[in-house]
mmCIF file of C-alpha atoms in Angstrom:
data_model
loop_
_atom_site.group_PDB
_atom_site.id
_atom_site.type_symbol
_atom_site.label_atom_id
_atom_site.label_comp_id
_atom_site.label_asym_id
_atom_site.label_seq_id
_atom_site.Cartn_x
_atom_site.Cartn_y
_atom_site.Cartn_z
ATOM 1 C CA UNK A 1 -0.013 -106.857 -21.214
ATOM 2 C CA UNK A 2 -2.192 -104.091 -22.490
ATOM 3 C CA UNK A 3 -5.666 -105.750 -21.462
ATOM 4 C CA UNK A 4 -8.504 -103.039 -21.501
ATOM 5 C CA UNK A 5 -11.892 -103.277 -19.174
ATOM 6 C CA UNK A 6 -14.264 -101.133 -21.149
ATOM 7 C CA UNK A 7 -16.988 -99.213 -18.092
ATOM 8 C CA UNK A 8 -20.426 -98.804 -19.967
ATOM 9 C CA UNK A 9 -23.683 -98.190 -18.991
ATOM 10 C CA UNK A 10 -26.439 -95.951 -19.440
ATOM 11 C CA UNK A 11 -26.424 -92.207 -18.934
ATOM 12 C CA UNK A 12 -26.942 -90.861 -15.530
ATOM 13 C CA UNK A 13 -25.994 -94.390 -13.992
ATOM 14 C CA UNK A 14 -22.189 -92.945 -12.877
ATOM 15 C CA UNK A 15 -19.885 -94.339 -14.877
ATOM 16 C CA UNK A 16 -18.459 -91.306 -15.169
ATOM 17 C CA UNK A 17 -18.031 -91.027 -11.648
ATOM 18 C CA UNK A 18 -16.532 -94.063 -11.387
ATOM 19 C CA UNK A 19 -13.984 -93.479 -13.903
ATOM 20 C CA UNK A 20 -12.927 -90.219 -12.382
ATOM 21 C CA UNK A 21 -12.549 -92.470 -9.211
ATOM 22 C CA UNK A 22 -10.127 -95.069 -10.757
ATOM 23 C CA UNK A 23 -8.475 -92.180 -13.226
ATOM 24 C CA UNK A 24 -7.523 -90.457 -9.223
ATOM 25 C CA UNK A 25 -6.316 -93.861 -8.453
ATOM 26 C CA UNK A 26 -4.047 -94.454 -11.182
ATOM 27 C CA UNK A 27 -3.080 -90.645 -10.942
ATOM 28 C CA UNK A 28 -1.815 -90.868 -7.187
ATOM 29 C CA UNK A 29 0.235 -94.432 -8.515
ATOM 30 C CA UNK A 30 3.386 -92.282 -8.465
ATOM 31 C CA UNK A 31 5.734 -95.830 -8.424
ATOM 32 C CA UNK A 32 3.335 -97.195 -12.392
ATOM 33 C CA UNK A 33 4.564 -94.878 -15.243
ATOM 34 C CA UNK A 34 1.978 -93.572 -17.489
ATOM 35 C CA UNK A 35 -0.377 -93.577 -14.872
ATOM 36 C CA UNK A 36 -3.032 -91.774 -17.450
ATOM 37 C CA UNK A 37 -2.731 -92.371 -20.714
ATOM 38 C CA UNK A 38 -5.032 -89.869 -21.878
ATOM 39 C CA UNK A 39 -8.486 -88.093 -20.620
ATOM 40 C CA UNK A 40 -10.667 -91.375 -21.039
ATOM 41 C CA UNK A 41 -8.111 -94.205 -20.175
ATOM 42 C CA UNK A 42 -6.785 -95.031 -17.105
ATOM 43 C CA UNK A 43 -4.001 -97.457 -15.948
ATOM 44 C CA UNK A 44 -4.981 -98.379 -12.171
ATOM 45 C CA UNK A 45 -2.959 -100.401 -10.145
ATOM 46 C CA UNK A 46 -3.918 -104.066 -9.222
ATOM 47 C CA UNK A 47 -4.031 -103.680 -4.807
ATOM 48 C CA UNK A 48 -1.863 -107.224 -4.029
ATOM 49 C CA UNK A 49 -0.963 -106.987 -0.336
ATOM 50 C CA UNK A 50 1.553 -109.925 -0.772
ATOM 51 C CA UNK A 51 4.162 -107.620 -2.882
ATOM 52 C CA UNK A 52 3.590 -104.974 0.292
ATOM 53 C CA UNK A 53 4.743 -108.300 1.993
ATOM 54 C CA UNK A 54 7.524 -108.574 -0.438
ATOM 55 C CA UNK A 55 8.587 -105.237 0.013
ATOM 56 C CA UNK A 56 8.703 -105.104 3.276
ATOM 57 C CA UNK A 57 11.329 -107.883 3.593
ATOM 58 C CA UNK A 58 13.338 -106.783 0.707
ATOM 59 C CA UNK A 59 13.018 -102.586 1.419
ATOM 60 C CA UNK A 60 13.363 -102.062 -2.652
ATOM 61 C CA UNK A 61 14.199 -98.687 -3.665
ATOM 62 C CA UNK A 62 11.133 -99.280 -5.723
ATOM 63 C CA UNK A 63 7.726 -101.592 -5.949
ATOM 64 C CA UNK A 64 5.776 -101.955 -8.911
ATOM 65 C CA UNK A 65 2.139 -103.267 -9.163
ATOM 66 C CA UNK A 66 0.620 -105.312 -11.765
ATOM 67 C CA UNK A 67 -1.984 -103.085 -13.077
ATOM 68 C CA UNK A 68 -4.855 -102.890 -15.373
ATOM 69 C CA UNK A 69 -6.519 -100.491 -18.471
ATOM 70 C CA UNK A 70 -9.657 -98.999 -17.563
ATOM 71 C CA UNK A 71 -11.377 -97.181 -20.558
ATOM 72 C CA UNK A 72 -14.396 -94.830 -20.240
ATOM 73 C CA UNK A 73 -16.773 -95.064 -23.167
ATOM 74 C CA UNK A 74 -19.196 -93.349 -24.414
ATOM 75 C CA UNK A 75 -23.061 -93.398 -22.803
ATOM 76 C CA UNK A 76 -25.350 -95.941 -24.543
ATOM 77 C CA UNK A 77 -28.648 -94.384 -25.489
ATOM 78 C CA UNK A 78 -31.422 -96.678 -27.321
ATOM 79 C CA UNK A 79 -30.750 -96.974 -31.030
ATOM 80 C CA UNK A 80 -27.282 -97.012 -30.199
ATOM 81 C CA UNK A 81 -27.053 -99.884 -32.697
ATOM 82 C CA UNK A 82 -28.534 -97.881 -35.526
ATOM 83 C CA UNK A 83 -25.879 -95.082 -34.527
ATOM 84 C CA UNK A 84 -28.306 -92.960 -31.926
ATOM 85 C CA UNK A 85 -26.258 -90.527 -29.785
ATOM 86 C CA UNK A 86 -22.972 -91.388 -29.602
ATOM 87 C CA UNK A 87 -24.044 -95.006 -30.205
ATOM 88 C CA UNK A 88 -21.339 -95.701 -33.026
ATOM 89 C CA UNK A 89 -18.288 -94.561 -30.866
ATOM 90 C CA UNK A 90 -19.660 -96.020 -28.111
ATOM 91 C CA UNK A 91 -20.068 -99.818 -30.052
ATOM 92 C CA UNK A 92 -16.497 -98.948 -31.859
ATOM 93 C CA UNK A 93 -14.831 -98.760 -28.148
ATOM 94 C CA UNK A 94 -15.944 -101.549 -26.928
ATOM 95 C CA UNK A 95 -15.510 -103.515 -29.570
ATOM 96 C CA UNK A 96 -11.704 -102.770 -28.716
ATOM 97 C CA UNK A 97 -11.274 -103.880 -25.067
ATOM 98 C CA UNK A 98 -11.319 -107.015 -23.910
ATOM 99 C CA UNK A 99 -13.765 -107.409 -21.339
ATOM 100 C CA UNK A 100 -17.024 -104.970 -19.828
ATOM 101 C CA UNK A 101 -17.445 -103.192 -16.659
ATOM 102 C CA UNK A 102 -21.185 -102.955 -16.378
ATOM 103 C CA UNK A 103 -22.428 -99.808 -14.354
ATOM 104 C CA UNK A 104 -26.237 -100.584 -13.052
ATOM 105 C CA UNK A 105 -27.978 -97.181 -11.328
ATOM 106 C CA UNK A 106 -28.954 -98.763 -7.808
ATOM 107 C CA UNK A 107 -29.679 -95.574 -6.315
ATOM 108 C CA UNK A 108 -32.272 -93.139 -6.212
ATOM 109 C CA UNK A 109 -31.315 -89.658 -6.518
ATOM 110 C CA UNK A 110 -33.898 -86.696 -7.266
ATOM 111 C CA UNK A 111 -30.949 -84.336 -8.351
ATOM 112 C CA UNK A 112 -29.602 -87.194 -11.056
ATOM 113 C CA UNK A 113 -32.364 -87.811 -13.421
ATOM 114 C CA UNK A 114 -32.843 -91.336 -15.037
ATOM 115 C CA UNK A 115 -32.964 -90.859 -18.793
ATOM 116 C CA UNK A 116 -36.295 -93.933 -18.475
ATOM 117 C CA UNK A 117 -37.864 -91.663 -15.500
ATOM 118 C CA UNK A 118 -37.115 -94.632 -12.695
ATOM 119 C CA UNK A 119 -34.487 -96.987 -11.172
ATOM 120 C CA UNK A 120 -34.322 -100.379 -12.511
ATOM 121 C CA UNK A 121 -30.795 -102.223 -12.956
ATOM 122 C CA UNK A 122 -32.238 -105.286 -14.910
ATOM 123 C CA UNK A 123 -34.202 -102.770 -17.772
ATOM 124 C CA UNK A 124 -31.087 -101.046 -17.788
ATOM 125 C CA UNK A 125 -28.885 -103.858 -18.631
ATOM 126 C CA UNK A 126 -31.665 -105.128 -21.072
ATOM 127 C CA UNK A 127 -31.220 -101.601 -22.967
ATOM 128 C CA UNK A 128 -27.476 -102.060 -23.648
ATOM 129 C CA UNK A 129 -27.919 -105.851 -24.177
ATOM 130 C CA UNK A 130 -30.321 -105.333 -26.935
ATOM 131 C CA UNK A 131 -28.550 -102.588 -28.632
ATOM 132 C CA UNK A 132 -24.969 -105.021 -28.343
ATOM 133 C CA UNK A 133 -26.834 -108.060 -29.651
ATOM 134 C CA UNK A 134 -28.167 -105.761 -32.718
ATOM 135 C CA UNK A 135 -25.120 -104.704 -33.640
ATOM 136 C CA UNK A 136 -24.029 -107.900 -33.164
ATOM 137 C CA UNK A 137 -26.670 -109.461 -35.672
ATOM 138 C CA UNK A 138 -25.846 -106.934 -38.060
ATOM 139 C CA UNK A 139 -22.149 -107.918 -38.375
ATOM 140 C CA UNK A 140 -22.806 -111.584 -38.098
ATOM 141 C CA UNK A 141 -25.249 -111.376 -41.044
ATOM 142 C CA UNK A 142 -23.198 -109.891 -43.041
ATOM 143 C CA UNK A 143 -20.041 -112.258 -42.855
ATOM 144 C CA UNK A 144 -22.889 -115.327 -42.474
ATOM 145 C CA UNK A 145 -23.936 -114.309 -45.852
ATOM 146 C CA UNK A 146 -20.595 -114.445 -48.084
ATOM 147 C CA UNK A 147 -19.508 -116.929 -46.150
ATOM 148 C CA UNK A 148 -22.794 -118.827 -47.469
ATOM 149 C CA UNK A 149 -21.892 -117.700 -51.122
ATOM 150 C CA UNK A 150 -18.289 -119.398 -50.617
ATOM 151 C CA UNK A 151 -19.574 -122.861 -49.152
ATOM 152 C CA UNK A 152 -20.302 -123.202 -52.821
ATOM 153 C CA UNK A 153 -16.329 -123.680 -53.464
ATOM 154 C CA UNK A 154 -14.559 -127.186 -54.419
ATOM 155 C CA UNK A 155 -12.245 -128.287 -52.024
ATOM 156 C CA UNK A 156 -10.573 -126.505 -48.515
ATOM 157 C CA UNK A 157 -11.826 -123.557 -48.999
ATOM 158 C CA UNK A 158 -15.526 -124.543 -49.487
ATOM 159 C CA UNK A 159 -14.784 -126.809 -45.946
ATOM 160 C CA UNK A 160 -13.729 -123.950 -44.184
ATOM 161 C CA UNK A 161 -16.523 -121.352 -44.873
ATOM 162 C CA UNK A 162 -19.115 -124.606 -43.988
ATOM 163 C CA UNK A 163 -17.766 -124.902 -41.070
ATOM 164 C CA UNK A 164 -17.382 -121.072 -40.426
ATOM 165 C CA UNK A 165 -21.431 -121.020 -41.406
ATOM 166 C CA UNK A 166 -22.075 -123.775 -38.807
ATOM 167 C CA UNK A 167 -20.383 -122.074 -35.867
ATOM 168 C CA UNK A 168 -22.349 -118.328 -37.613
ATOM 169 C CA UNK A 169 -25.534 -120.565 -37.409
ATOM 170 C CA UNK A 170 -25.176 -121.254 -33.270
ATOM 171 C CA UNK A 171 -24.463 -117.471 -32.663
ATOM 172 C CA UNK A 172 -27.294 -116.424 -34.501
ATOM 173 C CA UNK A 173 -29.831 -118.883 -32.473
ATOM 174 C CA UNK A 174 -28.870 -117.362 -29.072
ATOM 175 C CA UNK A 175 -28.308 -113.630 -30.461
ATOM 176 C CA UNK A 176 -31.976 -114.270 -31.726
ATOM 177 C CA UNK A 177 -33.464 -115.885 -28.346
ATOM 178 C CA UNK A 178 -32.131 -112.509 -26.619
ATOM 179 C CA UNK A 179 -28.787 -114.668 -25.656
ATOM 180 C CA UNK A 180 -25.302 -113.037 -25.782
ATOM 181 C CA UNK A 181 -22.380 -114.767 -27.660
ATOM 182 C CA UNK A 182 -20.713 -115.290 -24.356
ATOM 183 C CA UNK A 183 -23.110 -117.941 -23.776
ATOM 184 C CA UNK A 184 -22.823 -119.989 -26.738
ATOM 185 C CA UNK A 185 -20.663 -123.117 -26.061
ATOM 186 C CA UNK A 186 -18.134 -123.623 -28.775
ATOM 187 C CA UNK A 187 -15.428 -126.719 -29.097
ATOM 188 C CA UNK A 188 -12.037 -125.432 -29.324
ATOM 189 C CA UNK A 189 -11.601 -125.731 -33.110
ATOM 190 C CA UNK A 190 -14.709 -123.229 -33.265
ATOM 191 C CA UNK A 191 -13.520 -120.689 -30.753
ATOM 192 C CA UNK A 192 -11.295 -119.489 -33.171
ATOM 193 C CA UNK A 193 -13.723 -118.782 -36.147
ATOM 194 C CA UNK A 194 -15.877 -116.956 -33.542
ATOM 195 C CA UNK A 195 -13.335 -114.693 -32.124
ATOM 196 C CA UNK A 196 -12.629 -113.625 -35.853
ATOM 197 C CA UNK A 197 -16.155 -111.843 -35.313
ATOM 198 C CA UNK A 198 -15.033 -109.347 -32.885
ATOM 199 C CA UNK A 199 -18.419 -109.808 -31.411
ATOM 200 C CA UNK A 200 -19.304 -107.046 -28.649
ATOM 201 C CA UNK A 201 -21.576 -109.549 -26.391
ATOM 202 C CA UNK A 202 -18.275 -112.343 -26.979
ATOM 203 C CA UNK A 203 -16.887 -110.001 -24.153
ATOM 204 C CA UNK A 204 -16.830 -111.189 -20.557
ATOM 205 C CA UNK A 205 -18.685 -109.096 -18.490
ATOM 206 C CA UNK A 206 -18.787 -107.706 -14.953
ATOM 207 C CA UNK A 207 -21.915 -105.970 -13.350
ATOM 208 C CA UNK A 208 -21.126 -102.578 -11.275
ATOM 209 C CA UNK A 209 -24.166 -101.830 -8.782
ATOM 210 C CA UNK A 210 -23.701 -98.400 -7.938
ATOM 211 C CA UNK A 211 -24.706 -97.387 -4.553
ATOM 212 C CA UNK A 212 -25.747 -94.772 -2.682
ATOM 213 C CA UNK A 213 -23.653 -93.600 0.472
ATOM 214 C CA UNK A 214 -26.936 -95.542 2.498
ATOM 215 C CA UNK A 215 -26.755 -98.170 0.841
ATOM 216 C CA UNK A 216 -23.403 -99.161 2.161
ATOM 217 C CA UNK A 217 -24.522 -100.504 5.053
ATOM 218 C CA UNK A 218 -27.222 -102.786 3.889
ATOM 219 C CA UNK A 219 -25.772 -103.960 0.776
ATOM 220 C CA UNK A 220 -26.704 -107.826 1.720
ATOM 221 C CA UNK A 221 -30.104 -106.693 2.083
ATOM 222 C CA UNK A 222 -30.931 -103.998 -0.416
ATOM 223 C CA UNK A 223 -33.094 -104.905 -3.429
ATOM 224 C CA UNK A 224 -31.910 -103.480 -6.122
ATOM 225 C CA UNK A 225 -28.601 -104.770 -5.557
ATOM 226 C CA UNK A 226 -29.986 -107.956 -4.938
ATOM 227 C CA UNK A 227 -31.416 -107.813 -8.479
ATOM 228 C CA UNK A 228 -27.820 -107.117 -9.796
ATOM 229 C CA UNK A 229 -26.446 -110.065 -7.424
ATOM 230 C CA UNK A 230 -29.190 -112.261 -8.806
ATOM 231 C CA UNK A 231 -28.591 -111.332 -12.716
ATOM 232 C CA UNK A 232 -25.044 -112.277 -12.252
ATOM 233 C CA UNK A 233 -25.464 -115.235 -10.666
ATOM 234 C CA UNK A 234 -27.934 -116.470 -13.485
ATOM 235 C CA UNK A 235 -25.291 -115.901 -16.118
ATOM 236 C CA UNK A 236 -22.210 -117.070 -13.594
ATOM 237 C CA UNK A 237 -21.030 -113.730 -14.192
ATOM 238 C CA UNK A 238 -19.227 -111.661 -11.716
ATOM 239 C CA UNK A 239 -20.506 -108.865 -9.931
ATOM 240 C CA UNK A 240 -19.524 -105.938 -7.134
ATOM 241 C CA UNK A 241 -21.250 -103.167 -5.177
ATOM 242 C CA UNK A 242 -19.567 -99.498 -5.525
ATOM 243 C CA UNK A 243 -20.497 -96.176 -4.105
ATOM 244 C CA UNK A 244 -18.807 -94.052 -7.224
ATOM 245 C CA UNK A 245 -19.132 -90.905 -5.216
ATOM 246 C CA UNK A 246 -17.589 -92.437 -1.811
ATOM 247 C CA UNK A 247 -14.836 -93.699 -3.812
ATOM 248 C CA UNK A 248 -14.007 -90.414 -5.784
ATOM 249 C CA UNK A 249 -14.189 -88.695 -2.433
ATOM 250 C CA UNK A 250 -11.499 -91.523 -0.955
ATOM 251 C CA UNK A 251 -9.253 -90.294 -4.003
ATOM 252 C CA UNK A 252 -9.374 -86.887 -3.339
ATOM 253 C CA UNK A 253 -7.963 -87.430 0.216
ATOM 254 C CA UNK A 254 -4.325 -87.517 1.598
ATOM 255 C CA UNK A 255 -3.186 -90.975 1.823
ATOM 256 C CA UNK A 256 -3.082 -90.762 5.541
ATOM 257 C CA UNK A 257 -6.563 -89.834 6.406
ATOM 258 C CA UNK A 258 -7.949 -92.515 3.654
ATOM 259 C CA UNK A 259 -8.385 -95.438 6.541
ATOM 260 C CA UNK A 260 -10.132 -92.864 8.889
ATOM 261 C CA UNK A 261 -12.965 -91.711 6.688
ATOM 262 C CA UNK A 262 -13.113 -95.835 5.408
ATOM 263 C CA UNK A 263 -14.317 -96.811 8.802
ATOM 264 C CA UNK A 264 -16.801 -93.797 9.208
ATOM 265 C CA UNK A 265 -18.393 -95.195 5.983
ATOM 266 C CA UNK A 266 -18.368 -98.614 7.192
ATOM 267 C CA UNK A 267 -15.295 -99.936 4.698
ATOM 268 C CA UNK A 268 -12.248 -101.981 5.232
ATOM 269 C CA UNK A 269 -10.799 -101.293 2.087
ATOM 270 C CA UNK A 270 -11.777 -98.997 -0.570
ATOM 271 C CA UNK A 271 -14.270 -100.449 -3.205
ATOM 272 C CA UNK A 272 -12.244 -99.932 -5.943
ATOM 273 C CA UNK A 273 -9.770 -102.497 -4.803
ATOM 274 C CA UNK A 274 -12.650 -105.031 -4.991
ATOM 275 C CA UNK A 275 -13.525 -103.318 -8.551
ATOM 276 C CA UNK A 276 -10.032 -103.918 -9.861
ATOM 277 C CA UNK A 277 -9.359 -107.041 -8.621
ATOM 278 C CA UNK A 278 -12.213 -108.534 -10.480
ATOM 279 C CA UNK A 279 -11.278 -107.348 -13.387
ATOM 280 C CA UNK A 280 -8.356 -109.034 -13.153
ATOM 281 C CA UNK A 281 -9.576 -112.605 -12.597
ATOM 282 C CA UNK A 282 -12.721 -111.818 -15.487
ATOM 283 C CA UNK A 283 -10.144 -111.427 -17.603
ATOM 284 C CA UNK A 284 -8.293 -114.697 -16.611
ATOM 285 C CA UNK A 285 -5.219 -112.931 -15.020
ATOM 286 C CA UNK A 286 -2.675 -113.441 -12.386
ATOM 287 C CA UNK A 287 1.014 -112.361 -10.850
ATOM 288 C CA UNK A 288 3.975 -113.712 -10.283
ATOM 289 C CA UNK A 289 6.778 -111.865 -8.544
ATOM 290 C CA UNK A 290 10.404 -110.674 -8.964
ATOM 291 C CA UNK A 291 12.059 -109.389 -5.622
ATOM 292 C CA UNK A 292 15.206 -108.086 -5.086
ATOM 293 C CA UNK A 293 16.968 -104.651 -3.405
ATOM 294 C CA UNK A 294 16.379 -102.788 -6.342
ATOM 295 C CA UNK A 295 12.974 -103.275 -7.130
ATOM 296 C CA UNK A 296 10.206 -105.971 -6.299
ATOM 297 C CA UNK A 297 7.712 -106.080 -9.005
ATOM 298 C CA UNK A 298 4.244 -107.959 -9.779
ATOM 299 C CA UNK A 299 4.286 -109.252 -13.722
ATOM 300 C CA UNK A 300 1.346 -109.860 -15.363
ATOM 301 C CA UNK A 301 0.795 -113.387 -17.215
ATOM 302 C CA UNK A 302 -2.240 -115.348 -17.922
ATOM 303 C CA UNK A 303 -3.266 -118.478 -16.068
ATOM 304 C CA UNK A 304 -1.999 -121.549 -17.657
ATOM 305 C CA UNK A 305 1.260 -119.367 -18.747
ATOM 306 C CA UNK A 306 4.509 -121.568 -18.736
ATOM 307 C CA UNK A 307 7.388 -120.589 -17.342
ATOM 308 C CA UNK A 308 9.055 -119.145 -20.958
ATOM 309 C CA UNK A 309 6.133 -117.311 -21.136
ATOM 310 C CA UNK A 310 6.525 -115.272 -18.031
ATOM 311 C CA UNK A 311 9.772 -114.684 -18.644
ATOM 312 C CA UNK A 312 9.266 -113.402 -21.843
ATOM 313 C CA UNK A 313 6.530 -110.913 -20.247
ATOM 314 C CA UNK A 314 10.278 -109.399 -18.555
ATOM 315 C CA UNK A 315 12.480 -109.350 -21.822
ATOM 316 C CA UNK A 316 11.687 -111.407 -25.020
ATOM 317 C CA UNK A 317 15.572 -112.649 -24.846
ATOM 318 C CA UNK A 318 14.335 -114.351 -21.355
ATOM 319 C CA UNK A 319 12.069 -116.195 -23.434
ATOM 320 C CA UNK A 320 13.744 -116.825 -26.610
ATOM 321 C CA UNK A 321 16.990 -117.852 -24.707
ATOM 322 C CA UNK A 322 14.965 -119.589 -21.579
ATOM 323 C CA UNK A 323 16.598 -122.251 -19.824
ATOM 324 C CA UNK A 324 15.241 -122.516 -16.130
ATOM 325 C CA UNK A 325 14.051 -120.931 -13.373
ATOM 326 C CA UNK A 326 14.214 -120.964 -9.917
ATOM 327 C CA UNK A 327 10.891 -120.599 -8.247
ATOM 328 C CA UNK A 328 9.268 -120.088 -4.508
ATOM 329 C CA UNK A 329 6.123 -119.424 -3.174
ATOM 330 C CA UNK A 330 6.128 -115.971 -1.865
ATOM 331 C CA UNK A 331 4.526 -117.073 1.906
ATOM 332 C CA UNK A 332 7.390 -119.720 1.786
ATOM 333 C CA UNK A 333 9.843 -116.757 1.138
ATOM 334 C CA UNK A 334 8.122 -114.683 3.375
ATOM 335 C CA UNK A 335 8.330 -117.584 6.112
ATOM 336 C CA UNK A 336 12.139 -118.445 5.639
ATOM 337 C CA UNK A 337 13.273 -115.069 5.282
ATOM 338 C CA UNK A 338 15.656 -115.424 2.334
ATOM 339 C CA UNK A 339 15.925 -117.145 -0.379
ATOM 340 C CA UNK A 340 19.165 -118.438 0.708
ATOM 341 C CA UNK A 341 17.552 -119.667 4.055
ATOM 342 C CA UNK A 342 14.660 -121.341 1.127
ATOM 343 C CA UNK A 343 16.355 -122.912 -0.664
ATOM 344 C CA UNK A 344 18.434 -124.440 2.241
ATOM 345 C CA UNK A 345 14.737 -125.788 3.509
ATOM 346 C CA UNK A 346 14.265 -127.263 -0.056
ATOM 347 C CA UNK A 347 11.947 -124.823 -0.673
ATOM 348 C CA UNK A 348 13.452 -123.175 -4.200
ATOM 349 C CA UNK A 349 12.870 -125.464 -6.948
ATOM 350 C CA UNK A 350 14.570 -125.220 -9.683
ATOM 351 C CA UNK A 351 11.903 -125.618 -13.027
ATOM 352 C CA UNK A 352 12.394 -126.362 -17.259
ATOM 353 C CA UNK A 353 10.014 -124.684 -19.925
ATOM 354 C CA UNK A 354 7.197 -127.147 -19.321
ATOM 355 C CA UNK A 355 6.551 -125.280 -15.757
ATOM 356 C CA UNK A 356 3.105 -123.617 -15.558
ATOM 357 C CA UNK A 357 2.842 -120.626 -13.293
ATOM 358 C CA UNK A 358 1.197 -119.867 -10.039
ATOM 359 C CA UNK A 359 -0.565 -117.135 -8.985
ATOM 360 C CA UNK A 360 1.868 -115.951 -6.448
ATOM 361 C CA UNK A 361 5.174 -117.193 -7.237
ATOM 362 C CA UNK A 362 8.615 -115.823 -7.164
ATOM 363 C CA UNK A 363 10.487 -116.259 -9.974
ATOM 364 C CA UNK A 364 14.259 -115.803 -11.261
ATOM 365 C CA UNK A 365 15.168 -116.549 -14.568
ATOM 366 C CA UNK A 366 18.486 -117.884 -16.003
ATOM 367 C CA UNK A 367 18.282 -117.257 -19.976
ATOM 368 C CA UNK A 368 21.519 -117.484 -22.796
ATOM 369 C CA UNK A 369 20.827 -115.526 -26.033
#
């Protein structure tokens, strides 16, 4: 689908790090073409241990993950907003992904020096808030103030730039009261005039507390991440702990000896997996799954997609010549064997256009163009 999760942060916090972590990720994703676009974006696979399920049963000559765009922008300096450092390519980039992966320094390092001399997560995240929500005032004055100038014209278009000015006027009380966009509560006929702001705090965000190797162990219990776990809670955000430098170390291992070195660090899985799979529900995403001898294969839609949709995610003639498809949870699949021995059971359904997807399904479409 092309979604993009911009990582930001301050400099010295290891977003870097972090990106050169999923970058050797997407790299070693030998069965995802294109695993690196170029040096600063990454395509990293989505972990989904149902299509290992999948494969399992079906032994594909190939198995392809849903995956996800990881872009690493610029470091945020204050002033940013007023183009300080590399503030305007770093406002320009984000203003072109579609959600925020926000790295918070957690750990203390004498070797890494904090550009504010000290570790706090919540001053850092007030830095790059402040310098967004500038910005952000800056562009919404701007189009607040023609708009104004054309309330003043007879008719629909007079109508339309009132009620553009009236959805302007909310954002500017919270950008004002130190209140991202995000927050702001619109009906669904405003949504629209607000997106047409390409606003960079309208992006949903998710906090990165970057750990120490130490830290791993006491994560529940540390206080700075507790801080981060806090902050996210507030704003009903989401939020996940990461040791960048264990995780670009896991990358840099044969696949084999990955599980060992996870236990000696006290992991089940690798924290990326937990990174990425975040990102995919903050930006409202899900799977549904084709399986077959040749390939089995996660497709991305949204949530709430019908069933044209998804099959138009394939092939647009799937969805332009849709007429029905047979669908089956894949534990049910799993659990019967077959789809054969499913449907048998009862347990293929057959459904029309109105169908709305589940996370998890298995889907074949019949389509006549």
């Amino acid at each position: 689908m092309g979604l993009a999760i911009g990582i930001v942060g301050l400099p010295n916090v290891g977003k870097s790090t972090l990106f050169n972590a999923l970058s050797g990720a997407s790299v070693l994703a030998a069965n995802y073409p294109f695993a690196t676009k170029d040096p600063n974006v990454g395509i990293v696979p989505v972990p989904d241990e149902r299509l290992g399920k999948l494969a399992a049963l079906y032994k594909p000559k190939k198995t392809t993950y849903s995956a996800l765009e990881f872009v690493d922008i610029a470091g945020l300096v204050k002033g940013a907003s007023k183009g300080e450092g590399l503030g305007n390519q770093f406002l320009g980039n984000i203003r072109e992904v579609d959600a925020v992966a926000h790295v918070l320094r957690c750990f203390q390092d004498g070797d890494v020096v904090h550009v504010d001399g000290s570790v706090d997560p919540l001053r850092d995240k007030e830095v790059v808030d402040t310098e967004l929500a500038l910005k952000d005032l800056e562009t919404l004055d701007k189009k607040r103030d023609r708009r104004i100038k054309e309330t003043k014209q007879p008719g629909k278009p007079g109508d339309e730039a009132k009620a553009d000015v009236a959805v302007y006027d909310k954002l500017k009380i919270a950008l004002d009261a130190g209140r991202p966009a995000r927050s702001v509560v619109l009906s669904e006929e405003e949504k629209p005039r607000a997106r047409e702001l390409f606003l960079l705090t309208s992006k949903p965000v998710l906090y990165v507390a970057n750990i120490d190797e130490s830290q791993l162990g006491s994560i529940d219990s540390d206080p700075l991440v507790a801080k981060v776990a806090a902050l996210a809670a507030g704003e009903g955000a989401q939020w996940v702990a990461i040791c960048s430098k264990v995780e670009a170390e896991i990358q840099q291992l044969p696949v084999g000896d990955r599980k060992e070195f996870l236990e000696t660090v006290g992991l089940t899985e690798p924290g990326l997996n937990k990174l990425v799979r975040k990102g995919f529900e903050l930006l409202g995403l899900q799977s549904y799954f084709t399986a077959g001898e040749d390939e089995c294969r996660a497709w991305v839609v949204r949530k709430g997609a019908r069933a044209p949709q998804a099959a138009g995610v394939i092939h647009t003639d799937f969805e332009r010549g849709f007429i029905k498809a047979e669908v089956i949870r894949w534990d049910e699949l799993l659990k019967f064997g077959s789809e054969a021995a499913a449907k048998s059971k009862g347990a293929l359904r057959v459904e029309g256009k109105e169908y709305v997807v589940q996370d998890g399904d298995v889907m074949n479409f019949m389509f006549n163009v």
